[in-house]
PDB file of C-alpha atoms and ligand atoms in Angstrom:
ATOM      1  CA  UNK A   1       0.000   0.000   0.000  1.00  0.00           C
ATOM      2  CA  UNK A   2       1.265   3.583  -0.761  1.00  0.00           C
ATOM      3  CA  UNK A   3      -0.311   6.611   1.017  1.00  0.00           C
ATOM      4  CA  UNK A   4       0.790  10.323   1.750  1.00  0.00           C
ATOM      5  CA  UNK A   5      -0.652  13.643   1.915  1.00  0.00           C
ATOM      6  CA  UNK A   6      -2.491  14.747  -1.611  1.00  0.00           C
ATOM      7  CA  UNK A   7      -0.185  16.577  -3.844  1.00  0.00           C
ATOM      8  CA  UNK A   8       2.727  14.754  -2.782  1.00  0.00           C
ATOM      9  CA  UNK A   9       3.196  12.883  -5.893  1.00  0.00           C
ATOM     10  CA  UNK A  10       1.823   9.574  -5.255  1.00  0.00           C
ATOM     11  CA  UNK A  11      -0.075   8.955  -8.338  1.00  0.00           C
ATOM     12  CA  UNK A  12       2.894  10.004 -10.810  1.00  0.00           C
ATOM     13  CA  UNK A  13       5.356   7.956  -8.758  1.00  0.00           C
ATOM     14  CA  UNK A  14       2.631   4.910  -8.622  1.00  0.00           C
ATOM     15  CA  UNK A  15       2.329   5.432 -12.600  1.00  0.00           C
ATOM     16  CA  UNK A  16       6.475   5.445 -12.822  1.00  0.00           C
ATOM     17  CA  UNK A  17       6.970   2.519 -10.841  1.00  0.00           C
ATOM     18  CA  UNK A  18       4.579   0.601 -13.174  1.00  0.00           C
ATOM     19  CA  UNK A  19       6.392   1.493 -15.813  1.00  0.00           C
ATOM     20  CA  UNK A  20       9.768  -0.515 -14.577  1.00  0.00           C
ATOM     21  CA  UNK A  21       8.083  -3.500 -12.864  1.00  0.00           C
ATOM     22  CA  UNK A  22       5.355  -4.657 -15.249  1.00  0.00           C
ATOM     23  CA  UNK A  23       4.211  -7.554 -13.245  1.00  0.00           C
ATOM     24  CA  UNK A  24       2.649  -5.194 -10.623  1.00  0.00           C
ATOM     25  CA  UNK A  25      -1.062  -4.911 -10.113  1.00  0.00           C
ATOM     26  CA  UNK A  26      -3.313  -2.146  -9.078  1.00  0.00           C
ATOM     27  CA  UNK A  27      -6.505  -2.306  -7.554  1.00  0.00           C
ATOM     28  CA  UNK A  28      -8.603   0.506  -9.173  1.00  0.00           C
ATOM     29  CA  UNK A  29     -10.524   1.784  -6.179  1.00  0.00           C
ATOM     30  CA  UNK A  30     -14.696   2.906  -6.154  1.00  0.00           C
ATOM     31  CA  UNK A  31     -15.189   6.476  -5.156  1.00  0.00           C
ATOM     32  CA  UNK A  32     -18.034   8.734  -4.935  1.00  0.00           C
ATOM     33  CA  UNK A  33     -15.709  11.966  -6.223  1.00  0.00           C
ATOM     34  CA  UNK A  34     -16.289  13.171  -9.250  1.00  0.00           C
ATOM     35  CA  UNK A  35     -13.818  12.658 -11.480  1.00  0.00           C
ATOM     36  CA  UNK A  36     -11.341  15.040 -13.132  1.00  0.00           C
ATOM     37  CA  UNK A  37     -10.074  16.469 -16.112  1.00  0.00           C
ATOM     38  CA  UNK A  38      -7.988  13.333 -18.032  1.00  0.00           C
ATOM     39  CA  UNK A  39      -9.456  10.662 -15.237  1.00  0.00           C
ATOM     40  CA  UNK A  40     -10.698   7.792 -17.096  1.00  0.00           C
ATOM     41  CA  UNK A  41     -13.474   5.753 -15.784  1.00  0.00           C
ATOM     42  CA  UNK A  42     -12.510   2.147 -14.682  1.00  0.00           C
ATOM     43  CA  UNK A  43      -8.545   2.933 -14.607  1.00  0.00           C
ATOM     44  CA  UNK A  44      -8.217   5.864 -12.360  1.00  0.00           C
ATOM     45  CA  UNK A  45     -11.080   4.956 -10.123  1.00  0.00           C
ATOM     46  CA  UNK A  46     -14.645   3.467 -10.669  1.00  0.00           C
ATOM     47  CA  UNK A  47     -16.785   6.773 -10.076  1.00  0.00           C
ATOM     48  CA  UNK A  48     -19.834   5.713  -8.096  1.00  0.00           C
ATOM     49  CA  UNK A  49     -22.573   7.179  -6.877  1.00  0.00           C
ATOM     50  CA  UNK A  50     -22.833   7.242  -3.211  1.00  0.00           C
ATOM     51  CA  UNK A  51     -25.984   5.150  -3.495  1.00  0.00           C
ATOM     52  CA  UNK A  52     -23.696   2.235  -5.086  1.00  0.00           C
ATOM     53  CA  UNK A  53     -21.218   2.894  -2.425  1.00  0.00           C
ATOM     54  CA  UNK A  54     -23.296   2.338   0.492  1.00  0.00           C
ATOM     55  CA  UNK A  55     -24.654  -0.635  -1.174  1.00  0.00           C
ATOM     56  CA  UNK A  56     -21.500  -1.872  -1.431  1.00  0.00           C
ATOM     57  CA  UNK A  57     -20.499  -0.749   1.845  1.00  0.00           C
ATOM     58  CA  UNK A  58     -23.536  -3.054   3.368  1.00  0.00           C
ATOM     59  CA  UNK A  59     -22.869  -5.876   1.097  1.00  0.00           C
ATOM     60  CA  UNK A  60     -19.581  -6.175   2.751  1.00  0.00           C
ATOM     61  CA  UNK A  61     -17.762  -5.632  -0.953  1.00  0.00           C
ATOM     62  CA  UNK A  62     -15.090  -3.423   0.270  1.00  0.00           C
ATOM     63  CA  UNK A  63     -11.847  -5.232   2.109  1.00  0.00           C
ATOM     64  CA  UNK A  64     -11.566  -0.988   3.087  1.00  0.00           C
ATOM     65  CA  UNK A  65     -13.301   1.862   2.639  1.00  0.00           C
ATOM     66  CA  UNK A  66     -12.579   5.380   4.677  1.00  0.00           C
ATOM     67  CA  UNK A  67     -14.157   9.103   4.114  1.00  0.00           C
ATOM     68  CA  UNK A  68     -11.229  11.293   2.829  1.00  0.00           C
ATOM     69  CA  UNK A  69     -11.338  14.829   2.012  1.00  0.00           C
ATOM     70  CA  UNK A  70     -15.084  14.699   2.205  1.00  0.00           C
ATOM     71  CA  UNK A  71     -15.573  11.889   0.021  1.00  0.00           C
ATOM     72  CA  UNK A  72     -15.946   8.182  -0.096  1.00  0.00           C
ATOM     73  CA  UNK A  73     -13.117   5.812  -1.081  1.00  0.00           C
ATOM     74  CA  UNK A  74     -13.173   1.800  -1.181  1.00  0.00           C
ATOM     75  CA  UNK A  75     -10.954  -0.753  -1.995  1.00  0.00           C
ATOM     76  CA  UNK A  76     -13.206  -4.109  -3.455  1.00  0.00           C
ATOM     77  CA  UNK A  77     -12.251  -7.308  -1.741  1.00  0.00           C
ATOM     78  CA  UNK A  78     -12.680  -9.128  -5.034  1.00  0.00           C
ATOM     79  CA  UNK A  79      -9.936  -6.939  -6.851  1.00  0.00           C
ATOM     80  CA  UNK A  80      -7.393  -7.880  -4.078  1.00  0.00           C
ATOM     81  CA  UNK A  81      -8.426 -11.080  -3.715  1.00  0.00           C
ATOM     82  CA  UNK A  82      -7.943 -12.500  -7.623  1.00  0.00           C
ATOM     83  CA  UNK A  83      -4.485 -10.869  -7.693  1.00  0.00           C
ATOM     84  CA  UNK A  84      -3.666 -12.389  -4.757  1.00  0.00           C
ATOM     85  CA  UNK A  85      -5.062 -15.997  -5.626  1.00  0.00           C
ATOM     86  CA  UNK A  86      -2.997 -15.456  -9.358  1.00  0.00           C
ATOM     87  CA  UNK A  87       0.208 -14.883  -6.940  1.00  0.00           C
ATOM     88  CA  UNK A  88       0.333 -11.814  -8.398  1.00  0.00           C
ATOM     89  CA  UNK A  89       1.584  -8.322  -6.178  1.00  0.00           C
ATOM     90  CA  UNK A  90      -1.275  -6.089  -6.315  1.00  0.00           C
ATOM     91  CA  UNK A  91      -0.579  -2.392  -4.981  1.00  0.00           C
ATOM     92  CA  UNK A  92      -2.942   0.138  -3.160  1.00  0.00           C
ATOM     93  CA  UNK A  93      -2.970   3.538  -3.591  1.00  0.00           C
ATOM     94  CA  UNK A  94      -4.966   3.934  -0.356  1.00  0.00           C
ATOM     95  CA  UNK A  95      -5.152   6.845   2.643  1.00  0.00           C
ATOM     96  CA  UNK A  96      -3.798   6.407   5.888  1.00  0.00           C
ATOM     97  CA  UNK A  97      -7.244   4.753   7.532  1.00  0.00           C
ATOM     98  CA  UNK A  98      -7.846   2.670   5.078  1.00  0.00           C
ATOM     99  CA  UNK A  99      -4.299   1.030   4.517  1.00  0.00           C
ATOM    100  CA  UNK A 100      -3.924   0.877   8.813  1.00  0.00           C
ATOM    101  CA  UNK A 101      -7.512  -1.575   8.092  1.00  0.00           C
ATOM    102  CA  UNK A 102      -5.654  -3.209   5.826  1.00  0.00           C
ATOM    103  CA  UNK A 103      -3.130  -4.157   7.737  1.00  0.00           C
ATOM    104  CA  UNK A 104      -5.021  -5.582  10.835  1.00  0.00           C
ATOM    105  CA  UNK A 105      -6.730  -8.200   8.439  1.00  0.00           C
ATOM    106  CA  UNK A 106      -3.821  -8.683   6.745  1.00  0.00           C
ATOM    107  CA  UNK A 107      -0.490  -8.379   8.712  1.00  0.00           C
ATOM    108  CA  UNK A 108       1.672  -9.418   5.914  1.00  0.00           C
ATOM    109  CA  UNK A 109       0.746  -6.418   3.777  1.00  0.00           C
ATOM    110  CA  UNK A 110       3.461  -3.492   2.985  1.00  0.00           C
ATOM    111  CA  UNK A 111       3.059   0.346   4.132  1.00  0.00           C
ATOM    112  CA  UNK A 112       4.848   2.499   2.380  1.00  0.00           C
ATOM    113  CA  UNK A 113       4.389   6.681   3.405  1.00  0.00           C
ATOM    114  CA  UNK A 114       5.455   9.126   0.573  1.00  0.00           C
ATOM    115  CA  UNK A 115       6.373  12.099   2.668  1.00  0.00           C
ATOM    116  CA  UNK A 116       6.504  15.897   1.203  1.00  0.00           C
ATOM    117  CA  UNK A 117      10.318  17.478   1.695  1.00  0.00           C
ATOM    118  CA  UNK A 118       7.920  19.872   4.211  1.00  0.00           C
ATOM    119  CA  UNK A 119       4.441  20.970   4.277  1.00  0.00           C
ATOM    120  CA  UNK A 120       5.496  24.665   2.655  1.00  0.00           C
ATOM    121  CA  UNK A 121       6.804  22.456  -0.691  1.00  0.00           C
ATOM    122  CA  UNK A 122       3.537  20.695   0.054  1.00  0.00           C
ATOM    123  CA  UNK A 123       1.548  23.300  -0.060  1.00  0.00           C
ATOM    124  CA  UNK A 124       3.050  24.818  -3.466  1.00  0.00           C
ATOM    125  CA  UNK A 125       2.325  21.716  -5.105  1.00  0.00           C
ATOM    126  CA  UNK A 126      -1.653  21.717  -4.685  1.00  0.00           C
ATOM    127  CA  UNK A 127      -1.413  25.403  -5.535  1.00  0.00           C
ATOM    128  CA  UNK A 128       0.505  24.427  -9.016  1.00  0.00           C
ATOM    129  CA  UNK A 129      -1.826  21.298  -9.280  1.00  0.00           C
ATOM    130  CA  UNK A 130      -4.435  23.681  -9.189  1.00  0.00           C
ATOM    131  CA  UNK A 131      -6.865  21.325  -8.974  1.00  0.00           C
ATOM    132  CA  UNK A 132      -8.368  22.402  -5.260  1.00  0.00           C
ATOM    133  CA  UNK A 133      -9.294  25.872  -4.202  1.00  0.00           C
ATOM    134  CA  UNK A 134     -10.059  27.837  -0.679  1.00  0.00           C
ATOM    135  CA  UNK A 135     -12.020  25.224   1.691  1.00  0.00           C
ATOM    136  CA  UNK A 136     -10.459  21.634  -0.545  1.00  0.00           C
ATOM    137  CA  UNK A 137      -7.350  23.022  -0.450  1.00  0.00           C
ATOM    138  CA  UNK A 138      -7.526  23.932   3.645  1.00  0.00           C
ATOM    139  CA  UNK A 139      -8.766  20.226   4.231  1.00  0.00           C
ATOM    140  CA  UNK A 140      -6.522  18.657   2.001  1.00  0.00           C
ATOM    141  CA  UNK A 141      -3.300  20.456   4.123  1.00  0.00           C
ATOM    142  CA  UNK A 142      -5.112  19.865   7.696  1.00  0.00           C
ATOM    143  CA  UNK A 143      -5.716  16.480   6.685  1.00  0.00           C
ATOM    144  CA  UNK A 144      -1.769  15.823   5.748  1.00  0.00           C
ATOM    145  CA  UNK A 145      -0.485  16.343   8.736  1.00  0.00           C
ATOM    146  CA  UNK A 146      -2.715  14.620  10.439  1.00  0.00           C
ATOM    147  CA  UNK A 147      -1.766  11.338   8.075  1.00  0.00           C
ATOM    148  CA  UNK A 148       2.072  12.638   8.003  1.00  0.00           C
ATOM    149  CA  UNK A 149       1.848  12.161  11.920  1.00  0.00           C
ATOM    150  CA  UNK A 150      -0.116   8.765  11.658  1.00  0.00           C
ATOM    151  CA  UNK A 151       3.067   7.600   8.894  1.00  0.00           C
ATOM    152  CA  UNK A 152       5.082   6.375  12.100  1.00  0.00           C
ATOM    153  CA  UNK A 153       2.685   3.537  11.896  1.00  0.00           C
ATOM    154  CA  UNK A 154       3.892   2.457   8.271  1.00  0.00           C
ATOM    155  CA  UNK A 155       6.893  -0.095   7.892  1.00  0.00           C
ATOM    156  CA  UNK A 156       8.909   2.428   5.188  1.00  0.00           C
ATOM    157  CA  UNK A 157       8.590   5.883   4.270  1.00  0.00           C
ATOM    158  CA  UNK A 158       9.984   7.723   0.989  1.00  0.00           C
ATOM    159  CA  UNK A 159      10.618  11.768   1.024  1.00  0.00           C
ATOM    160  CA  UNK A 160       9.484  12.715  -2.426  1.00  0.00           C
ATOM    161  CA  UNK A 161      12.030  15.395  -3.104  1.00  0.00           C
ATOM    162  CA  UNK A 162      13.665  14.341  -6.114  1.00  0.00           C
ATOM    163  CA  UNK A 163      11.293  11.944  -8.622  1.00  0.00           C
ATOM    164  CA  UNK A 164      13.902   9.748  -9.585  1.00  0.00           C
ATOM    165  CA  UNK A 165      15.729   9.209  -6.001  1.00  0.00           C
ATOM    166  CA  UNK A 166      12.042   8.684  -4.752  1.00  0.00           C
ATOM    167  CA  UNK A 167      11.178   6.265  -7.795  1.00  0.00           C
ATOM    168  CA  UNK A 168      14.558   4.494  -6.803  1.00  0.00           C
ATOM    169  CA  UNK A 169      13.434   3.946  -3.157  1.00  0.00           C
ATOM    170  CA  UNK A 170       9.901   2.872  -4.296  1.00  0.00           C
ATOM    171  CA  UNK A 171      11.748   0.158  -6.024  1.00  0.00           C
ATOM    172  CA  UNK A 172      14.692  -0.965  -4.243  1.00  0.00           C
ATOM    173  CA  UNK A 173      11.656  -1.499  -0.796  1.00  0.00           C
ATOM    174  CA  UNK A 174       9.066  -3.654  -3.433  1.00  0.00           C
ATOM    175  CA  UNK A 175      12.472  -5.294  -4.735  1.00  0.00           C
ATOM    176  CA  UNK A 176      13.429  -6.435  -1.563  1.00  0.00           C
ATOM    177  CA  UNK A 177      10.125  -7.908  -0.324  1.00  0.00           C
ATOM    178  CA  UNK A 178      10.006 -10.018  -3.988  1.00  0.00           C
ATOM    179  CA  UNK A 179      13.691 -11.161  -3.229  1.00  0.00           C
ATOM    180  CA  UNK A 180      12.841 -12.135   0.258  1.00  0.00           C
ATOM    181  CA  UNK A 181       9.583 -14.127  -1.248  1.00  0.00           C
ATOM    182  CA  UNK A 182      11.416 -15.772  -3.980  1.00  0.00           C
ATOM    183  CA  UNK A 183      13.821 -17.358  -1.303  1.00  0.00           C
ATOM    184  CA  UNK A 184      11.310 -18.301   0.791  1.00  0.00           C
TER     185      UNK A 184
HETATM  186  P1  5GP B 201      -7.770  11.803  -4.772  1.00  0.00           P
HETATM  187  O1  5GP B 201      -9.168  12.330  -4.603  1.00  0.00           O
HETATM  188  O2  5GP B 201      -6.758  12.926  -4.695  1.00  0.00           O
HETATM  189  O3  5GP B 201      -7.595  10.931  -5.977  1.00  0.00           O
HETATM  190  O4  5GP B 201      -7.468  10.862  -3.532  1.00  0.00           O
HETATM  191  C1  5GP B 201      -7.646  11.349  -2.236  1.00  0.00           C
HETATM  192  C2  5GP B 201      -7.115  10.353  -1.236  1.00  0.00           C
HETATM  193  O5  5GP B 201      -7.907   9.174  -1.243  1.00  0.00           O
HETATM  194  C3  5GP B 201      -5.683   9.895  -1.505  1.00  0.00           C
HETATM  195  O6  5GP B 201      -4.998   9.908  -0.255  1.00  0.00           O
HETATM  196  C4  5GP B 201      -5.849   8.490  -2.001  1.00  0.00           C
HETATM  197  O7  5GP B 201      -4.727   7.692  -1.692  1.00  0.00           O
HETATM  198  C5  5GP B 201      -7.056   8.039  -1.199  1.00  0.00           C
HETATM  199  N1  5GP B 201      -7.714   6.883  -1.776  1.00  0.00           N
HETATM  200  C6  5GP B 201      -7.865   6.558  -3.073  1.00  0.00           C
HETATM  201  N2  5GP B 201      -8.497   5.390  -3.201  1.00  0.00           N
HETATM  202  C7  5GP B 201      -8.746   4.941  -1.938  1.00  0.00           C
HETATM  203  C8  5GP B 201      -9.369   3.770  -1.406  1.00  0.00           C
HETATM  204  O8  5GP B 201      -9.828   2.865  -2.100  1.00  0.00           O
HETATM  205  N3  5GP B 201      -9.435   3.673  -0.060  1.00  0.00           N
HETATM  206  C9  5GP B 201      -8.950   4.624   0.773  1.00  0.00           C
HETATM  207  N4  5GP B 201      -9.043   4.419   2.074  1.00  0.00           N
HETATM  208  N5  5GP B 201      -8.352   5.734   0.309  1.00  0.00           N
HETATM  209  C10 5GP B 201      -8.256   5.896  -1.036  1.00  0.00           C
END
């Protein structure tokens, strides 16, 4: 699982990474935001209405789901579940509650925390993302250091200062956990 603060760079790092190990999975998660500009239905997220969500919710479909910046995200059991039975590594790009959920039910799982260089660098990259204003933007910034504070909990973290340093990290921590399977 991968988490950290929005606008730290996750999603660009997540897409990089899958770019140099090709046998990765990624579980496309349901959410009841509305999508953006370029988001494509089905591989960024599955857009839901919150209707579908709670259904889902009650149906017990969702291994995790957690409200996050005023909306709902899930991750389906299913999704993890058939990469998992293929033997296949299947990543989560999932916030802080719902990858600490994760973990409980399943120990074995991997946190890894992208951390911001600092919350001012932080804060300059939502403002050049430009894709929150005024009250998003406020929650978005509360909200990260509240998860930067709950990172202690996660087994690695990466400082996304440098892509390429940060990419290397990503890589080097998933390559080790493979190496330490294959032995096994
Ligand atoms: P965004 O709206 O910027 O795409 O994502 C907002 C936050 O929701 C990010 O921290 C992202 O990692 C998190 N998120 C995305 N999908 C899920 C999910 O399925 N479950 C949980 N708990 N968080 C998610």
């Amino acid at each position: 699982m991968i988490s950290g603060p929005s606008g730290v760079g996750k999603g660009t790092l997540r897409k990089a990474l899958f770019g140099m190990i090709t046998d990765l999975e990624y579980s496309i998660s349901c959410t009841t935001r509305p999508s953006r500009k370029g988001e494509r239905e089905g591989y960024d997220y599955r857009f839901v209405e919150p209707d579908l969500f709670r259904e889902l919710k009650r149906e017990g479909k969702f291994l995790e789901w957690a409200e996050v910046h005023g909306n709902l995200y899930g991750t389906l059991k299913k999704d993890v579940e058939t990469s998992l039975a293929l033997g296949k590594d299947i990543v989560l790009e999932i916030d802080v509650q719902g990858a600490l959920q994760v973990k409980d039910i399943m120990p074995e799982a991997v946190l890894i925390f992208i951390l911001p260089p600092s919350l001012g660098d932080l804060k300059d990259r939502l403002n050049r993302r430009g894709t929150e204003k005024g009250e998003d933007m406020r929650i978005r910034l509360d909200d990260a250091r509240h998860e930067i504070e709950l990172s202690a909990r996660y087994d690695h973290s990466v400082v996304n200062d440098d892509l390429k340093t940060a990419l290397e990290s990503l890589k080097r921590i998933i390559g080790s956990y493979r190496q330490l399977e294959e032995n096994q």
